[in-house]
PDB file of C-alpha atoms in Angstrom:
ATOM      1  CA  MET A   1      -2.059  -7.723  24.230  1.00  0.00           C
ATOM      2  CA  ALA A   2       1.140  -9.753  23.925  1.00  0.00           C
ATOM      3  CA  SER A   3      -0.803 -12.899  23.006  1.00  0.00           C
ATOM      4  CA  THR A   4      -2.548 -10.999  20.195  1.00  0.00           C
ATOM      5  CA  VAL A   5       0.790  -9.898  18.768  1.00  0.00           C
ATOM      6  CA  LYS A   6       2.087 -13.464  18.994  1.00  0.00           C
ATOM      7  CA  GLU A   7      -0.904 -14.727  17.011  1.00  0.00           C
ATOM      8  CA  GLU A   8      -0.249 -12.162  14.278  1.00  0.00           C
ATOM      9  CA  ILE A   9       3.392 -13.185  13.930  1.00  0.00           C
ATOM     10  CA  LEU A  10       2.597 -16.603  12.448  1.00  0.00           C
ATOM     11  CA  SER A  11       4.761 -17.133   9.417  1.00  0.00           C
ATOM     12  CA  GLU A  12       3.125 -17.116   6.014  1.00  0.00           C
ATOM     13  CA  ALA A  13       3.782 -20.859   5.727  1.00  0.00           C
ATOM     14  CA  GLU A  14       2.123 -21.486   9.122  1.00  0.00           C
ATOM     15  CA  GLN A  15      -0.906 -19.415   8.127  1.00  0.00           C
ATOM     16  CA  THR A  16      -1.196 -21.226   4.795  1.00  0.00           C
ATOM     17  CA  ASP A  17      -0.875 -24.606   6.516  1.00  0.00           C
ATOM     18  CA  ARG A  18      -3.545 -23.653   9.050  1.00  0.00           C
ATOM     19  CA  VAL A  19      -5.974 -22.658   6.312  1.00  0.00           C
ATOM     20  CA  SER A  20      -5.075 -25.654   4.135  1.00  0.00           C
ATOM     21  CA  LYS A  21      -5.990 -28.052   6.938  1.00  0.00           C
ATOM     22  CA  LEU A  22      -9.567 -26.753   6.789  1.00  0.00           C
ATOM     23  CA  GLY A  23      -9.985 -28.467   3.425  1.00  0.00           C
ATOM     24  CA  ARG A  24     -10.936 -32.104   2.878  1.00  0.00           C
ATOM     25  CA  GLU A  25      -8.096 -34.518   2.225  1.00  0.00           C
ATOM     26  CA  ASN A  26      -7.658 -34.725  -1.584  1.00  0.00           C
ATOM     27  CA  GLY A  27     -10.299 -31.984  -1.957  1.00  0.00           C
ATOM     28  CA  LEU A  28      -9.997 -29.100  -4.412  1.00  0.00           C
ATOM     29  CA  PHE A  29      -9.525 -26.462  -1.702  1.00  0.00           C
ATOM     30  CA  LYS A  30      -6.668 -28.348  -0.058  1.00  0.00           C
ATOM     31  CA  GLN A  31      -5.052 -29.055  -3.432  1.00  0.00           C
ATOM     32  CA  CYS A  32      -5.259 -25.360  -4.389  1.00  0.00           C
ATOM     33  CA  MET A  33      -3.768 -24.285  -1.086  1.00  0.00           C
ATOM     34  CA  ASP A  34      -0.949 -26.816  -1.402  1.00  0.00           C
ATOM     35  CA  GLU A  35      -0.287 -25.688  -4.988  1.00  0.00           C
ATOM     36  CA  ILE A  36      -0.028 -21.980  -4.191  1.00  0.00           C
ATOM     37  CA  LYS A  37       1.898 -22.465  -0.953  1.00  0.00           C
ATOM     38  CA  SER A  38       5.403 -21.754  -2.246  1.00  0.00           C
ATOM     39  CA  SER A  39       4.526 -19.073  -4.787  1.00  0.00           C
ATOM     40  CA  HIS A  40       2.282 -17.324  -2.270  1.00  0.00           C
ATOM     41  CA  SER A  41       5.060 -17.349   0.325  1.00  0.00           C
ATOM     42  CA  VAL A  42       7.516 -15.864  -2.187  1.00  0.00           C
ATOM     43  CA  GLY A  43       4.989 -13.184  -3.154  1.00  0.00           C
ATOM     44  CA  GLN A  44       4.320 -12.306   0.471  1.00  0.00           C
ATOM     45  CA  ALA A  45       8.048 -12.102   1.179  1.00  0.00           C
ATOM     46  CA  LEU A  46       8.559  -9.755  -1.770  1.00  0.00           C
ATOM     47  CA  ARG A  47       5.634  -7.591  -0.685  1.00  0.00           C
ATOM     48  CA  SER A  48       6.944  -7.455   2.880  1.00  0.00           C
ATOM     49  CA  ALA A  49      10.409  -6.508   1.665  1.00  0.00           C
ATOM     50  CA  ALA A  50       9.013  -3.754  -0.567  1.00  0.00           C
ATOM     51  CA  LEU A  51       6.897  -2.395   2.266  1.00  0.00           C
ATOM     52  CA  ALA A  52       9.794  -2.499   4.725  1.00  0.00           C
ATOM     53  CA  ALA A  53      12.122  -0.771   2.273  1.00  0.00           C
ATOM     54  CA  GLY A  54       9.540   1.931   1.649  1.00  0.00           C
ATOM     55  CA  ALA A  55       8.834   2.471   5.312  1.00  0.00           C
ATOM     56  CA  LEU A  56      12.514   2.890   6.057  1.00  0.00           C
ATOM     57  CA  SER A  57      13.365   5.119   3.114  1.00  0.00           C
ATOM     58  CA  ASP A  58      10.402   7.108   1.882  1.00  0.00           C
ATOM     59  CA  ILE A  59       7.078   7.397   3.688  1.00  0.00           C
ATOM     60  CA  HIS A  60       5.339   8.733   0.560  1.00  0.00           C
ATOM     61  CA  SER A  61       6.421   5.721  -1.510  1.00  0.00           C
ATOM     62  CA  TYR A  62       5.383   3.391   1.272  1.00  0.00           C
ATOM     63  CA  ALA A  63       1.958   5.061   1.517  1.00  0.00           C
ATOM     64  CA  GLU A  64       1.543   4.895  -2.254  1.00  0.00           C
ATOM     65  CA  LEU A  65       2.331   1.169  -2.315  1.00  0.00           C
ATOM     66  CA  LEU A  66       0.102   0.531   0.687  1.00  0.00           C
ATOM     67  CA  GLY A  67      -2.654   2.470  -1.079  1.00  0.00           C
ATOM     68  CA  GLN A  68      -2.517   0.096  -4.067  1.00  0.00           C
ATOM     69  CA  PHE A  69      -2.953  -2.901  -1.762  1.00  0.00           C
ATOM     70  CA  TYR A  70      -5.765  -1.079   0.023  1.00  0.00           C
ATOM     71  CA  VAL A  71      -7.863  -0.207  -3.043  1.00  0.00           C
ATOM     72  CA  ALA A  72      -7.563  -3.743  -4.424  1.00  0.00           C
ATOM     73  CA  THR A  73      -8.400  -5.329  -1.077  1.00  0.00           C
ATOM     74  CA  LYS A  74     -11.292  -2.962  -0.408  1.00  0.00           C
ATOM     75  CA  ALA A  75     -12.785  -3.673  -3.848  1.00  0.00           C
ATOM     76  CA  LEU A  76     -12.536  -7.414  -3.228  1.00  0.00           C
ATOM     77  CA  GLU A  77     -14.136  -7.196   0.206  1.00  0.00           C
ATOM     78  CA  LEU A  78     -16.953  -4.987  -1.064  1.00  0.00           C
ATOM     79  CA  ARG A  79     -17.680  -7.316  -4.000  1.00  0.00           C
ATOM     80  CA  ILE A  80     -17.712 -10.386  -1.748  1.00  0.00           C
ATOM     81  CA  ASP A  81     -20.136  -8.637   0.614  1.00  0.00           C
ATOM     82  CA  GLU A  82     -22.283  -7.476  -2.310  1.00  0.00           C
ATOM     83  CA  ILE A  83     -22.607 -10.975  -3.751  1.00  0.00           C
ATOM     84  CA  LEU A  84     -23.216 -12.593  -0.364  1.00  0.00           C
ATOM     85  CA  LYS A  85     -25.991 -10.129   0.416  1.00  0.00           C
ATOM     86  CA  SER A  86     -27.563 -10.423  -3.031  1.00  0.00           C
ATOM     87  CA  GLU A  87     -27.402 -14.216  -3.126  1.00  0.00           C
ATOM     88  CA  GLU A  88     -28.727 -14.590   0.417  1.00  0.00           C
ATOM     89  CA  GLU A  89     -31.719 -12.446  -0.503  1.00  0.00           C
ATOM     90  CA  MET A  90     -32.338 -14.465  -3.680  1.00  0.00           C
ATOM     91  CA  ASP A  91     -31.852 -17.824  -1.905  1.00  0.00           C
ATOM     92  CA  LEU A  92     -34.413 -17.125   0.829  1.00  0.00           C
ATOM     93  CA  ASN A  93     -37.089 -18.961  -1.131  1.00  0.00           C
ATOM     94  CA  SER A  94     -34.928 -21.549  -2.880  1.00  0.00           C
ATOM     95  CA  LYS A  95     -33.264 -24.800  -1.811  1.00  0.00           C
ATOM     96  CA  ASN A  96     -29.781 -24.572  -0.295  1.00  0.00           C
ATOM     97  CA  ASP A  97     -28.424 -27.478  -2.370  1.00  0.00           C
ATOM     98  CA  SER A  98     -28.344 -25.553  -5.636  1.00  0.00           C
ATOM     99  CA  PRO A  99     -25.011 -25.043  -7.448  1.00  0.00           C
ATOM    100  CA  LYS A 100     -25.351 -21.304  -6.759  1.00  0.00           C
ATOM    101  CA  SER A 101     -25.634 -21.990  -3.013  1.00  0.00           C
ATOM    102  CA  GLU A 102     -22.485 -24.132  -3.159  1.00  0.00           C
ATOM    103  CA  LYS A 103     -20.552 -21.267  -4.756  1.00  0.00           C
ATOM    104  CA  LEU A 104     -22.000 -18.898  -2.167  1.00  0.00           C
ATOM    105  CA  SER A 105     -20.846 -21.196   0.610  1.00  0.00           C
ATOM    106  CA  LYS A 106     -17.304 -20.915  -0.759  1.00  0.00           C
ATOM    107  CA  LEU A 107     -17.511 -17.129  -0.412  1.00  0.00           C
ATOM    108  CA  LYS A 108     -18.821 -17.585   3.107  1.00  0.00           C
ATOM    109  CA  LEU A 109     -15.843 -19.829   3.800  1.00  0.00           C
ATOM    110  CA  VAL A 110     -13.460 -17.121   2.575  1.00  0.00           C
ATOM    111  CA  ARG A 111     -15.126 -14.669   4.971  1.00  0.00           C
ATOM    112  CA  SER A 112     -15.022 -17.181   7.827  1.00  0.00           C
ATOM    113  CA  LEU A 113     -11.261 -17.590   7.326  1.00  0.00           C
ATOM    114  CA  GLY A 114     -10.873 -13.977   8.383  1.00  0.00           C
ATOM    115  CA  TYR A 115     -10.500 -12.292   5.010  1.00  0.00           C
ATOM    116  CA  SER A 116     -10.959  -8.724   6.174  1.00  0.00           C
ATOM    117  CA  PHE A 117      -7.898  -6.527   5.836  1.00  0.00           C
ATOM    118  CA  SER A 118      -9.062  -3.132   4.599  1.00  0.00           C
ATOM    119  CA  GLY A 119      -9.602  -1.755   8.117  1.00  0.00           C
ATOM    120  CA  GLY A 120      -5.929  -2.238   8.948  1.00  0.00           C
ATOM    121  CA  TYR A 121      -4.878  -0.536   5.729  1.00  0.00           C
ATOM    122  CA  GLU A 122      -7.237   2.360   6.497  1.00  0.00           C
ATOM    123  CA  SER A 123      -5.667   2.905   9.931  1.00  0.00           C
ATOM    124  CA  ASP A 124      -2.156   2.850   8.490  1.00  0.00           C
ATOM    125  CA  LEU A 125      -3.054   5.194   5.635  1.00  0.00           C
ATOM    126  CA  LYS A 126      -4.735   7.653   7.974  1.00  0.00           C
ATOM    127  CA  PHE A 127      -1.603   7.670  10.125  1.00  0.00           C
ATOM    128  CA  LEU A 128       0.695   8.118   7.113  1.00  0.00           C
ATOM    129  CA  LEU A 129      -1.344  10.566   5.029  1.00  0.00           C
ATOM    130  CA  GLY A 130      -3.538  12.391   7.535  1.00  0.00           C
ATOM    131  CA  GLU A 131      -7.259  13.006   7.748  1.00  0.00           C
ATOM    132  CA  ASN A 132      -7.769  13.407   3.986  1.00  0.00           C
ATOM    133  CA  TRP A 133      -6.049  10.104   3.245  1.00  0.00           C
ATOM    134  CA  ARG A 134      -8.938   8.836   1.110  1.00  0.00           C
ATOM    135  CA  SER A 135      -8.575  11.608  -1.464  1.00  0.00           C
ATOM    136  CA  LYS A 136      -4.799  11.163  -1.501  1.00  0.00           C
ATOM    137  CA  VAL A 137      -5.140   7.419  -2.077  1.00  0.00           C
ATOM    138  CA  LYS A 138      -7.602   8.094  -4.884  1.00  0.00           C
ATOM    139  CA  GLU A 139      -5.051  10.418  -6.545  1.00  0.00           C
ATOM    140  CA  MET A 140      -2.248   7.859  -6.085  1.00  0.00           C
ATOM    141  CA  THR A 141      -4.171   4.875  -7.436  1.00  0.00           C
ATOM    142  CA  THR A 142      -2.354   3.561 -10.485  1.00  0.00           C
ATOM    143  CA  ASP A 143      -3.969   2.544 -13.769  1.00  0.00           C
ATOM    144  CA  PRO A 144      -3.221  -1.182 -13.193  1.00  0.00           C
ATOM    145  CA  ALA A 145      -4.900  -0.966  -9.774  1.00  0.00           C
ATOM    146  CA  LYS A 146      -7.920   0.746 -11.357  1.00  0.00           C
ATOM    147  CA  GLU A 147      -8.121  -2.005 -13.984  1.00  0.00           C
ATOM    148  CA  TYR A 148      -7.938  -4.667 -11.276  1.00  0.00           C
ATOM    149  CA  ILE A 149     -10.735  -2.945  -9.347  1.00  0.00           C
ATOM    150  CA  GLN A 150     -12.921  -2.940 -12.463  1.00  0.00           C
ATOM    151  CA  ARG A 151     -12.337  -6.662 -12.922  1.00  0.00           C
ATOM    152  CA  ILE A 152     -13.158  -7.339  -9.276  1.00  0.00           C
ATOM    153  CA  GLN A 153     -16.335  -5.259  -9.468  1.00  0.00           C
ATOM    154  CA  GLY A 154     -17.625  -7.556 -12.213  1.00  0.00           C
ATOM    155  CA  ALA A 155     -16.233 -10.799 -10.804  1.00  0.00           C
ATOM    156  CA  ASN A 156     -18.360 -13.846 -10.068  1.00  0.00           C
ATOM    157  CA  GLU A 157     -18.177 -16.037  -6.986  1.00  0.00           C
ATOM    158  CA  ILE A 158     -15.470 -18.357  -8.314  1.00  0.00           C
ATOM    159  CA  ASP A 159     -13.262 -15.472  -9.483  1.00  0.00           C
ATOM    160  CA  LEU A 160     -13.612 -13.820  -6.070  1.00  0.00           C
ATOM    161  CA  VAL A 161     -12.603 -16.982  -4.227  1.00  0.00           C
ATOM    162  CA  ALA A 162      -9.570 -17.268  -6.506  1.00  0.00           C
ATOM    163  CA  ALA A 163      -8.690 -13.573  -6.006  1.00  0.00           C
ATOM    164  CA  ALA A 164      -8.799 -14.013  -2.241  1.00  0.00           C
ATOM    165  CA  PHE A 165      -6.010 -16.577  -2.496  1.00  0.00           C
ATOM    166  CA  ILE A 166      -3.698 -14.495  -4.664  1.00  0.00           C
TER     167      ILE A 166
END
């Protein structure tokens, strides 16, 4: 168990570097990862600070903030899965070198990088809010989060890849 915890404690910069190295030298993916590295680290630090402050001061505020991250993340994961399933079904009889297949492979890459966080949020929210946590999160979901979910639900492959890196 201790080795699992150690793996999870990689700094944001180390995680970003690890993912960035998966891209081709001078490739778009690597360039994007290098470009967002500092702003992403700052954003993660701010989010971590807000979550820590909430956890230490007000469990309800912490749960509400965590709920916003959860609904956005869940919407993104569901949309990625929806497009992957739909495109795989449509591509069964077509060539894999089509532009659509290339975009699909980028979504597959996002999934292969381990983009799957909603389960962790669900466990935390159940602990914080109890058995009926889903209805409480639904009540707490802010208008900006609802707008973001609507955008994600209509997003294409490229928008979803970009959203995964925000």
